[in-house]
Short mmCIF file of C-alpha atoms and ligand atoms in Angstrom, two decimals:
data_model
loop_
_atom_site.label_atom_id
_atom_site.label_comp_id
_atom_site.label_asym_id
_atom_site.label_seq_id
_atom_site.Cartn_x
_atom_site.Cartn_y
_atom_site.Cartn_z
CA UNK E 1 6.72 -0.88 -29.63
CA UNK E 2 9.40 2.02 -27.71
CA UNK E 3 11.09 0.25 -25.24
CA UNK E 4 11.34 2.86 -22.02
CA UNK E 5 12.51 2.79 -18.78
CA UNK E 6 10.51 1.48 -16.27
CA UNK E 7 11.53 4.38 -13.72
CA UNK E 8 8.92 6.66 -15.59
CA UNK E 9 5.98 5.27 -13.24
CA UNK E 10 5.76 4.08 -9.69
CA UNK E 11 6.22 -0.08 -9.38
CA UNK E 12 7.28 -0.43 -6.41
CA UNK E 13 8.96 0.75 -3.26
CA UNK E 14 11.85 -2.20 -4.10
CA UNK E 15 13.79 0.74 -6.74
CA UNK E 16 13.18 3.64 -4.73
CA UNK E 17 15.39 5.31 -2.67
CA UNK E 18 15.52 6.77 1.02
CA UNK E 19 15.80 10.17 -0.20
CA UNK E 20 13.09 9.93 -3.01
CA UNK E 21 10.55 8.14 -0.83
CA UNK E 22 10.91 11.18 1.85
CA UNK E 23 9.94 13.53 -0.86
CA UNK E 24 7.18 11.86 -1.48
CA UNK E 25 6.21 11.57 2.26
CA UNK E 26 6.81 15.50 2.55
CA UNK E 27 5.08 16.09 -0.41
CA UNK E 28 2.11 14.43 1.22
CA UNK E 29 2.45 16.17 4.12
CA UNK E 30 2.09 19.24 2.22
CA UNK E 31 -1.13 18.35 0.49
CA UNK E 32 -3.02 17.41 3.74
CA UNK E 33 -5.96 19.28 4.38
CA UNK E 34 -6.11 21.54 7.38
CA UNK E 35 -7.78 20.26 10.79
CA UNK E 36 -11.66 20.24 9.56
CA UNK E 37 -11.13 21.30 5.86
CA UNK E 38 -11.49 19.21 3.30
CA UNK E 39 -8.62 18.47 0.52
CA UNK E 40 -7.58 21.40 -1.38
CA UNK E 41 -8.29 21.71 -4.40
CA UNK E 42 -5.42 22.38 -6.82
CA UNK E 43 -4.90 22.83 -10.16
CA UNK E 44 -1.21 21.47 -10.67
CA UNK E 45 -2.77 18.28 -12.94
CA UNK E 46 -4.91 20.89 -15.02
CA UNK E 47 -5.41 18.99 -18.60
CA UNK E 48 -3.99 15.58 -17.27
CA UNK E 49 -5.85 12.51 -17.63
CA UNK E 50 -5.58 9.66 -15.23
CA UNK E 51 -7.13 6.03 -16.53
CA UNK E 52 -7.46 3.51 -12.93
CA UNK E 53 -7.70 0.35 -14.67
CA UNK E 54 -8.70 -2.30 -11.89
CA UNK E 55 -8.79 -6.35 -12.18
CA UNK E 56 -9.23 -7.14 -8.67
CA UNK E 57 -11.88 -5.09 -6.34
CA UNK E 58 -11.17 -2.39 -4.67
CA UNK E 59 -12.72 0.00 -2.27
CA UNK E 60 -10.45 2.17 -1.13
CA UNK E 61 -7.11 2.22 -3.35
CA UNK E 62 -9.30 2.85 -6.39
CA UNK E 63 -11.41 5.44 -5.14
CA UNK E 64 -8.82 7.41 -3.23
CA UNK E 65 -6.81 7.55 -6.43
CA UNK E 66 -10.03 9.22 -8.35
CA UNK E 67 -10.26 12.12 -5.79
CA UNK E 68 -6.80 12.42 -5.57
CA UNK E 69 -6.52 13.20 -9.86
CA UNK E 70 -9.52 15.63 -9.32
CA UNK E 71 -8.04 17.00 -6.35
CA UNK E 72 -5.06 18.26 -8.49
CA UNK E 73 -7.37 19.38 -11.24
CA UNK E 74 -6.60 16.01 -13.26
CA UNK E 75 -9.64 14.15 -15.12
CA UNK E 76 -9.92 10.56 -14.06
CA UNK E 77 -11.67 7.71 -15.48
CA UNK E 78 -12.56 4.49 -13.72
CA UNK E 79 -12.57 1.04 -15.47
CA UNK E 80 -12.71 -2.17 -14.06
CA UNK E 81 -12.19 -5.78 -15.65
CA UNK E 82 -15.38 -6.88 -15.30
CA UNK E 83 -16.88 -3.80 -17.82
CA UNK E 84 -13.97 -3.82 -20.15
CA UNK E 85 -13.32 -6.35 -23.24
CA UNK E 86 -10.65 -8.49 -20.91
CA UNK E 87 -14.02 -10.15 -20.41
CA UNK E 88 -14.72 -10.64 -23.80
CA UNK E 89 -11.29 -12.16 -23.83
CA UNK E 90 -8.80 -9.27 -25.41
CA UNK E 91 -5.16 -9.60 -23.99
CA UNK E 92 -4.11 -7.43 -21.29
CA UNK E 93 -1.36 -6.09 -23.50
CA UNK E 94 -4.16 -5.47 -26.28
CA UNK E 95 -5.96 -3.89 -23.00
CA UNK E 96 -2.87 -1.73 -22.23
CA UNK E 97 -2.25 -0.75 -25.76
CA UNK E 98 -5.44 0.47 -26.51
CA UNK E 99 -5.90 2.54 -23.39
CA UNK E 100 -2.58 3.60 -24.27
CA UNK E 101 -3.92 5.02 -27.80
CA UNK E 102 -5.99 7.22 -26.18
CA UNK E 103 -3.26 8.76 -24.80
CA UNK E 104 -4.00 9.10 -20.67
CA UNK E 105 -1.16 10.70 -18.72
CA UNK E 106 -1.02 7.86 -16.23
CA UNK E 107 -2.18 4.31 -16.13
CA UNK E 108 -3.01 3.09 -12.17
CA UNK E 109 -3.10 -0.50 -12.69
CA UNK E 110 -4.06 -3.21 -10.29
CA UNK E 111 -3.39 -6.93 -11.11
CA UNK E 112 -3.55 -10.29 -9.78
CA UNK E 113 -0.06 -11.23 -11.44
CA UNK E 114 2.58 -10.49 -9.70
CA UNK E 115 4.78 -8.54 -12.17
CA UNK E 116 1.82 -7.41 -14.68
CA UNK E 117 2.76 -3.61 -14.74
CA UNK E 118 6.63 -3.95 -14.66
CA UNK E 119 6.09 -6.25 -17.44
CA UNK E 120 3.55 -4.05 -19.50
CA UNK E 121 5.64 -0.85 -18.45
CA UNK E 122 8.17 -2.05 -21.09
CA UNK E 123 5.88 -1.82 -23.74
CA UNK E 124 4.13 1.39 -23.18
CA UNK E 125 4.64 5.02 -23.30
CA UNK E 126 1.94 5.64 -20.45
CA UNK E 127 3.67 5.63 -17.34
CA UNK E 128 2.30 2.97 -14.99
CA UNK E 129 1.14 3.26 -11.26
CA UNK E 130 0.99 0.27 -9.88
CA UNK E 131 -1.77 -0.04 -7.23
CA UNK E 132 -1.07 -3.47 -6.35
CA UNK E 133 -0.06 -6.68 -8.24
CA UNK E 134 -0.86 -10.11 -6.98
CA UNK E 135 1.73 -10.89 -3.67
CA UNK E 136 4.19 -8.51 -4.92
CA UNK E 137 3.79 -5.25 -3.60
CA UNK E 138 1.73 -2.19 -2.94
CA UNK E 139 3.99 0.88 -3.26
CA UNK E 140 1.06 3.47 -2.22
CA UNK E 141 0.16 1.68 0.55
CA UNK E 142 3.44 1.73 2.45
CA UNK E 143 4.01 5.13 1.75
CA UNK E 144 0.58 6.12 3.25
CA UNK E 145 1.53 3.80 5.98
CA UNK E 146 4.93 5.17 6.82
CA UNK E 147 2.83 8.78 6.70
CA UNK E 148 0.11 7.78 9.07
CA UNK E 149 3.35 6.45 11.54
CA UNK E 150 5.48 9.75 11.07
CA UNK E 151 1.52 11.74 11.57
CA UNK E 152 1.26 9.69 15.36
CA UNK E 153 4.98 11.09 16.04
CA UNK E 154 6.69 7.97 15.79
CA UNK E 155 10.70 7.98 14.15
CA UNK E 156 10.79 5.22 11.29
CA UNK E 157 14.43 4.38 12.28
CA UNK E 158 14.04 3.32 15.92
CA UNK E 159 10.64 1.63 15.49
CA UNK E 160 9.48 -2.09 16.10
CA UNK E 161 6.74 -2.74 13.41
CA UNK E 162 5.05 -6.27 13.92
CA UNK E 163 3.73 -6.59 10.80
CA UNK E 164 1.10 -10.05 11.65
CA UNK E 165 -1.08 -12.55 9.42
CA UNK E 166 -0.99 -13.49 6.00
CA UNK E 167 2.63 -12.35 5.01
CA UNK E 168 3.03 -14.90 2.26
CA UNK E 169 -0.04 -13.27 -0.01
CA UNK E 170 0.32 -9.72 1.42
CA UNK E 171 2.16 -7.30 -1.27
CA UNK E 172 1.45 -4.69 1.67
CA UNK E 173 3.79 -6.53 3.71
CA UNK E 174 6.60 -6.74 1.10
CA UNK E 175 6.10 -2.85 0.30
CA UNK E 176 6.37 -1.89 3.51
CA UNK E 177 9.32 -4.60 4.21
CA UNK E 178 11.22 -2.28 1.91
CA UNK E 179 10.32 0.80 3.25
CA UNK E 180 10.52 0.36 6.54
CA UNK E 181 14.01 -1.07 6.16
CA UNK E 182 14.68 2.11 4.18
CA UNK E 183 14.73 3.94 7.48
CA UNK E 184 15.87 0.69 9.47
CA UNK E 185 13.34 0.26 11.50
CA UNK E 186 13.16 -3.16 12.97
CA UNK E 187 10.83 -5.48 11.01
CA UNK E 188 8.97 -8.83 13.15
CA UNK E 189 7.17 -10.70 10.24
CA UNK E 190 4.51 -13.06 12.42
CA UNK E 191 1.65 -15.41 11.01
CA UNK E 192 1.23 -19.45 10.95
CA UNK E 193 4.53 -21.09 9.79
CA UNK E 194 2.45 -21.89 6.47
CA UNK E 195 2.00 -18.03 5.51
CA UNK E 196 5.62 -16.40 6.83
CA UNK E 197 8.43 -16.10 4.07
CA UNK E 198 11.60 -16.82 4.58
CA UNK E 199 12.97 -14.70 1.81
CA UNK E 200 12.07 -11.37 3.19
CA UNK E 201 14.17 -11.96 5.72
CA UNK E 202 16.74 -11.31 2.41
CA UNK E 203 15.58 -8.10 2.43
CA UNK E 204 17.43 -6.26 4.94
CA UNK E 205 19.03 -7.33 8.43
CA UNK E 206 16.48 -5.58 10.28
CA UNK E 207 13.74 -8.70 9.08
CA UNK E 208 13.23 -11.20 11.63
CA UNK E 209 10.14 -14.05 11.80
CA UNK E 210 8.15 -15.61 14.46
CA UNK E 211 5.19 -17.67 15.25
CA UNK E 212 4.80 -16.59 18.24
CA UNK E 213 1.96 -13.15 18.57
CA UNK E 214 3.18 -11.85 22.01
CA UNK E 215 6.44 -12.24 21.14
CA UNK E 216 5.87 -10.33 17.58
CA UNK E 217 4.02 -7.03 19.97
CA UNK E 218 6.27 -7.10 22.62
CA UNK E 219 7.84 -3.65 22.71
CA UNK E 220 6.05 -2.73 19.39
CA UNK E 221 5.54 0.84 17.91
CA UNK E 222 3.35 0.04 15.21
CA UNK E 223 1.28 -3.43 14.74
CA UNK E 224 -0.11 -4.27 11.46
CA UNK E 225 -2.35 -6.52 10.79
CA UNK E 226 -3.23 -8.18 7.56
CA UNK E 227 -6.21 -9.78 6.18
CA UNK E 228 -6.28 -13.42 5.62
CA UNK E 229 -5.77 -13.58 1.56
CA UNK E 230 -8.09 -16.43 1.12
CA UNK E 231 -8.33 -15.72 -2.86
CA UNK E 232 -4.91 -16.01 -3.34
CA UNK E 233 -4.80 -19.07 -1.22
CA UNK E 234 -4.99 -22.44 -3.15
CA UNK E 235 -5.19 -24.56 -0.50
CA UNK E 236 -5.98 -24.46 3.23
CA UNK E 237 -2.37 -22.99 5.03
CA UNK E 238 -4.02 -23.33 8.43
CA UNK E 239 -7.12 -24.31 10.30
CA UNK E 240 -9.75 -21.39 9.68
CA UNK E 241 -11.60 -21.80 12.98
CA UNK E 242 -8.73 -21.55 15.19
CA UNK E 243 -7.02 -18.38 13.60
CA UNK E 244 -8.64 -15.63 15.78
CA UNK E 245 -7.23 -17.67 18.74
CA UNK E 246 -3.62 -17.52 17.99
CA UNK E 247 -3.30 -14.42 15.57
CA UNK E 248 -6.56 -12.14 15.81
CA UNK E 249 -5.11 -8.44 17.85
CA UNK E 250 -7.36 -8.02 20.82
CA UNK E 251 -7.55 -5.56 23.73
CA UNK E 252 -5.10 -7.62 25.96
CA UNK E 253 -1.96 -7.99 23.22
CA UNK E 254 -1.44 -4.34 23.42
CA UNK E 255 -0.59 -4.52 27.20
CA UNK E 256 2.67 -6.05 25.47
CA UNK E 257 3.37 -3.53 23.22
CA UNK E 258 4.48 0.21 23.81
CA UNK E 259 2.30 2.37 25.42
CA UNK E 260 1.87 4.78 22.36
CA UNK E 261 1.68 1.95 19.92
CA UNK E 262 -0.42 2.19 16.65
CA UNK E 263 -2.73 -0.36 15.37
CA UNK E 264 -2.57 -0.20 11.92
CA UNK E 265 -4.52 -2.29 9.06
CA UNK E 266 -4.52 -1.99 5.27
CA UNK E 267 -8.00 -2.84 4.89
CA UNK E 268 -10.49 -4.31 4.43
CA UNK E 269 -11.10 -5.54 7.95
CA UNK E 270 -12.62 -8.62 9.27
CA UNK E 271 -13.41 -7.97 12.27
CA UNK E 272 -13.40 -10.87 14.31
CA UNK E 273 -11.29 -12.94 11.62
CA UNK E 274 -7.82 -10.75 12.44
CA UNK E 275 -9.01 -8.44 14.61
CA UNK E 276 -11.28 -7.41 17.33
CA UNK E 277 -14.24 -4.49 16.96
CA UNK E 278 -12.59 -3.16 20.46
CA UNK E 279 -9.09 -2.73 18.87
CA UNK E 280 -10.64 -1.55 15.23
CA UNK E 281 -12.42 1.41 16.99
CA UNK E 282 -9.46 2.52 19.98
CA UNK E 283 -7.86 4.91 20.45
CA UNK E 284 -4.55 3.31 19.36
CA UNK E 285 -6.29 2.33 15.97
CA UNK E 286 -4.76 4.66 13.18
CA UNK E 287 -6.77 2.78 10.19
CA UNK E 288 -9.17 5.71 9.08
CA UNK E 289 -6.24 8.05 9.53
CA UNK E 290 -4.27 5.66 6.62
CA UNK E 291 -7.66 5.91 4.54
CA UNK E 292 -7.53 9.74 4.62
CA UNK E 293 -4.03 9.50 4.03
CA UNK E 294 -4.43 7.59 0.93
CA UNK E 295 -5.18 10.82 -0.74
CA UNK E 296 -2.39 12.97 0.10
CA UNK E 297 -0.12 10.49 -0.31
CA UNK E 298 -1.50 9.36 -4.01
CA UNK E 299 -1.51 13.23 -4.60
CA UNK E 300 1.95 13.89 -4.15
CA UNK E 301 2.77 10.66 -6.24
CA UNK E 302 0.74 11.34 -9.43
CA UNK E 303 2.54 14.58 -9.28
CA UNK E 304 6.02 13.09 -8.97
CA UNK E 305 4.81 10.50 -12.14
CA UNK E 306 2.77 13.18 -13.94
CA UNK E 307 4.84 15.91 -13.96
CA UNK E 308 8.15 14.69 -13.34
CA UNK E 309 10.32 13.63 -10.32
CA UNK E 310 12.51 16.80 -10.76
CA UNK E 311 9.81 19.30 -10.72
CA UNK E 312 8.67 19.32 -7.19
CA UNK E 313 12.07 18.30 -5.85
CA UNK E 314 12.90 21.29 -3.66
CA UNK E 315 9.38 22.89 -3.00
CA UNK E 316 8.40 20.00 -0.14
CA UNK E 317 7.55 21.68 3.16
C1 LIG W 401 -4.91 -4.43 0.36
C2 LIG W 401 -4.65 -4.96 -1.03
O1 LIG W 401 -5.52 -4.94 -1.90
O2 LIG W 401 -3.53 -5.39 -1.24
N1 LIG W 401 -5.96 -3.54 0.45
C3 LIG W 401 -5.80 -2.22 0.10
O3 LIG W 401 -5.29 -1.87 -0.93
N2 LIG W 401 -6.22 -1.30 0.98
C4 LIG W 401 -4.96 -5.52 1.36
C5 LIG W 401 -6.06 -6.53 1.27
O4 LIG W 401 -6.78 -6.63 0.29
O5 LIG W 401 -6.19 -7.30 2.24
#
């Protein structure tokens, strides 16, 4: 088997820099429909073939991947593990290889190991996109995210971002850890000791943790709240009962935070678990506006992966 350079798919936000995550933001802006239109629809993938191969569910990230392919005139095919032969016990490098064989422009891959595409990447022509592997990260998702901040008006580099809940098992948190940073904005990691990190505070200087909810909001541009990860949780981290109470957003936290601050959430919600229905549907809520972003944003990176991250450098808007 060729042995090529990872850098020929997207696998995280960890390798990418400032500069090349912009494009892709601008790129995205460019591709967003126009106040009450629907997507356009483009023909800059015309004859490409996507594959989404998904072993963990997916509602969202899968789907908005799909219409994003078609959007640019790509073909796009949808498998999941539970319909292909991992269940009848093939190898997910025999997986891989054979999707491989039928020679798909891109392979969007989510995983729950940590490290599955950067490992299978080696091994395979087929550039990977990886749409989220185990606790490791979620590259699409932060770049949607940092788009839906930059859409409200907010400037990445003098933002607080409380970023609260299950940090430990959240590969949206570590995506957007490295980011965020990217830009500098200033990074308050919150959750029961049991689920917060130390090691992203590695990351970049800008990284801090807490315990502490009202301390996390205080001041805060953006809040994002995580889901509690219970299948990646082997054993109980905290008591379940009491969670709401200490780190579930309600109406009252965002007195704390700035006046123009977005609630943010990667979905999919529990309401009531992290969050309240009140904060879900406000005003300050930007979650739908991250779902609809999802598009635009996937858009502009199967371009960059599918035809090259020279060939729209240049033509962003
Ligand atoms: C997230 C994921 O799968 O990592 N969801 C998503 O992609 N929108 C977060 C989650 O599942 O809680």
């Amino acid at each position: 088997m060729p042995y090529r350079s990872p850098a020929a798919g997207l696998l995280g936000i960890e390798n990418l820099t400032r500069a090349e995550i912009q494009t892709i933001l601008d790129r995205a802006q460019h591709f967003q429909p126009k106040t009450g239109e629907s997507f356009p629809k483009l023909d800059l993938l015309k004859g490409k073939m996507v594959v989404n191969l998904f072993f963990e569910a997916s509602t969202r990230t899968r789907t908005s991947f799909e219409i994003a392919a078609r959007r640019l005139g790509a073909d796009a095919v949808s498998i999941t593990a539970q319909a292909s032969s991992v269940s009848k016990g093939e190898s997910l490098v025999d997986t891989l290889n054979t999707l491989s064989a039928m020679r798909p422009d891109a392979i969007v891959m989510r995983h729950a190991a940590s490290g599955a595409p950067l490992f299978l990447q080696r091994y395979l022509e087929t550039p990977i996109i990886n749409a989220g592997d185990g606790t490791h990260e979620h590259p699409t998702q932060a770049l949607l995210d940092a788009r839906t901040i930059l859409d409200r008006g907010a400037h990445l580099e003098q933002l607080k971002v409380a970023i609260i809940g299950d940090i430990a098992h959240s590969r949206v948190a570590r995506s957007n850890v490295y980011l965020l940073s990217r830009y500098g904005a200033s990074i308050v990691l919150c959750g029961p000791a049991s689920l917060l990190p130390r090691e992203l505070t590695h990351i970049a200087p800008g990284v801090t943790l807490t315990t502490d909810m009202n301390e996390a909001i205080r001041d805060a541009g953006v809040i994002m709240m995580l889901r509690v990860q219970l299948e990646r949780q082997h054993e109980a981290s905290f008591p379940a009962n009491e969670y709401f109470q200490f780190y579930g957003l309600r109406l009252e936290h965002l007195r704390l935070a700035k006046p123009e601050v977005i609630v943010m959430h990667p979905g999919p919600i529990n309401r009531g678990r992290e969050i309240s229905s009140e904060v879900a549907d406000s005003q300050r809520s930007a979650i739908l506006n991250q779902v609809e972003n999802g598009i635009s944003v996937r858009m502009a990176v199967l371009e960059r992966v599918l035809l090259g991250a020279t060939n729209n450098a240049g033509t962003t808007h």
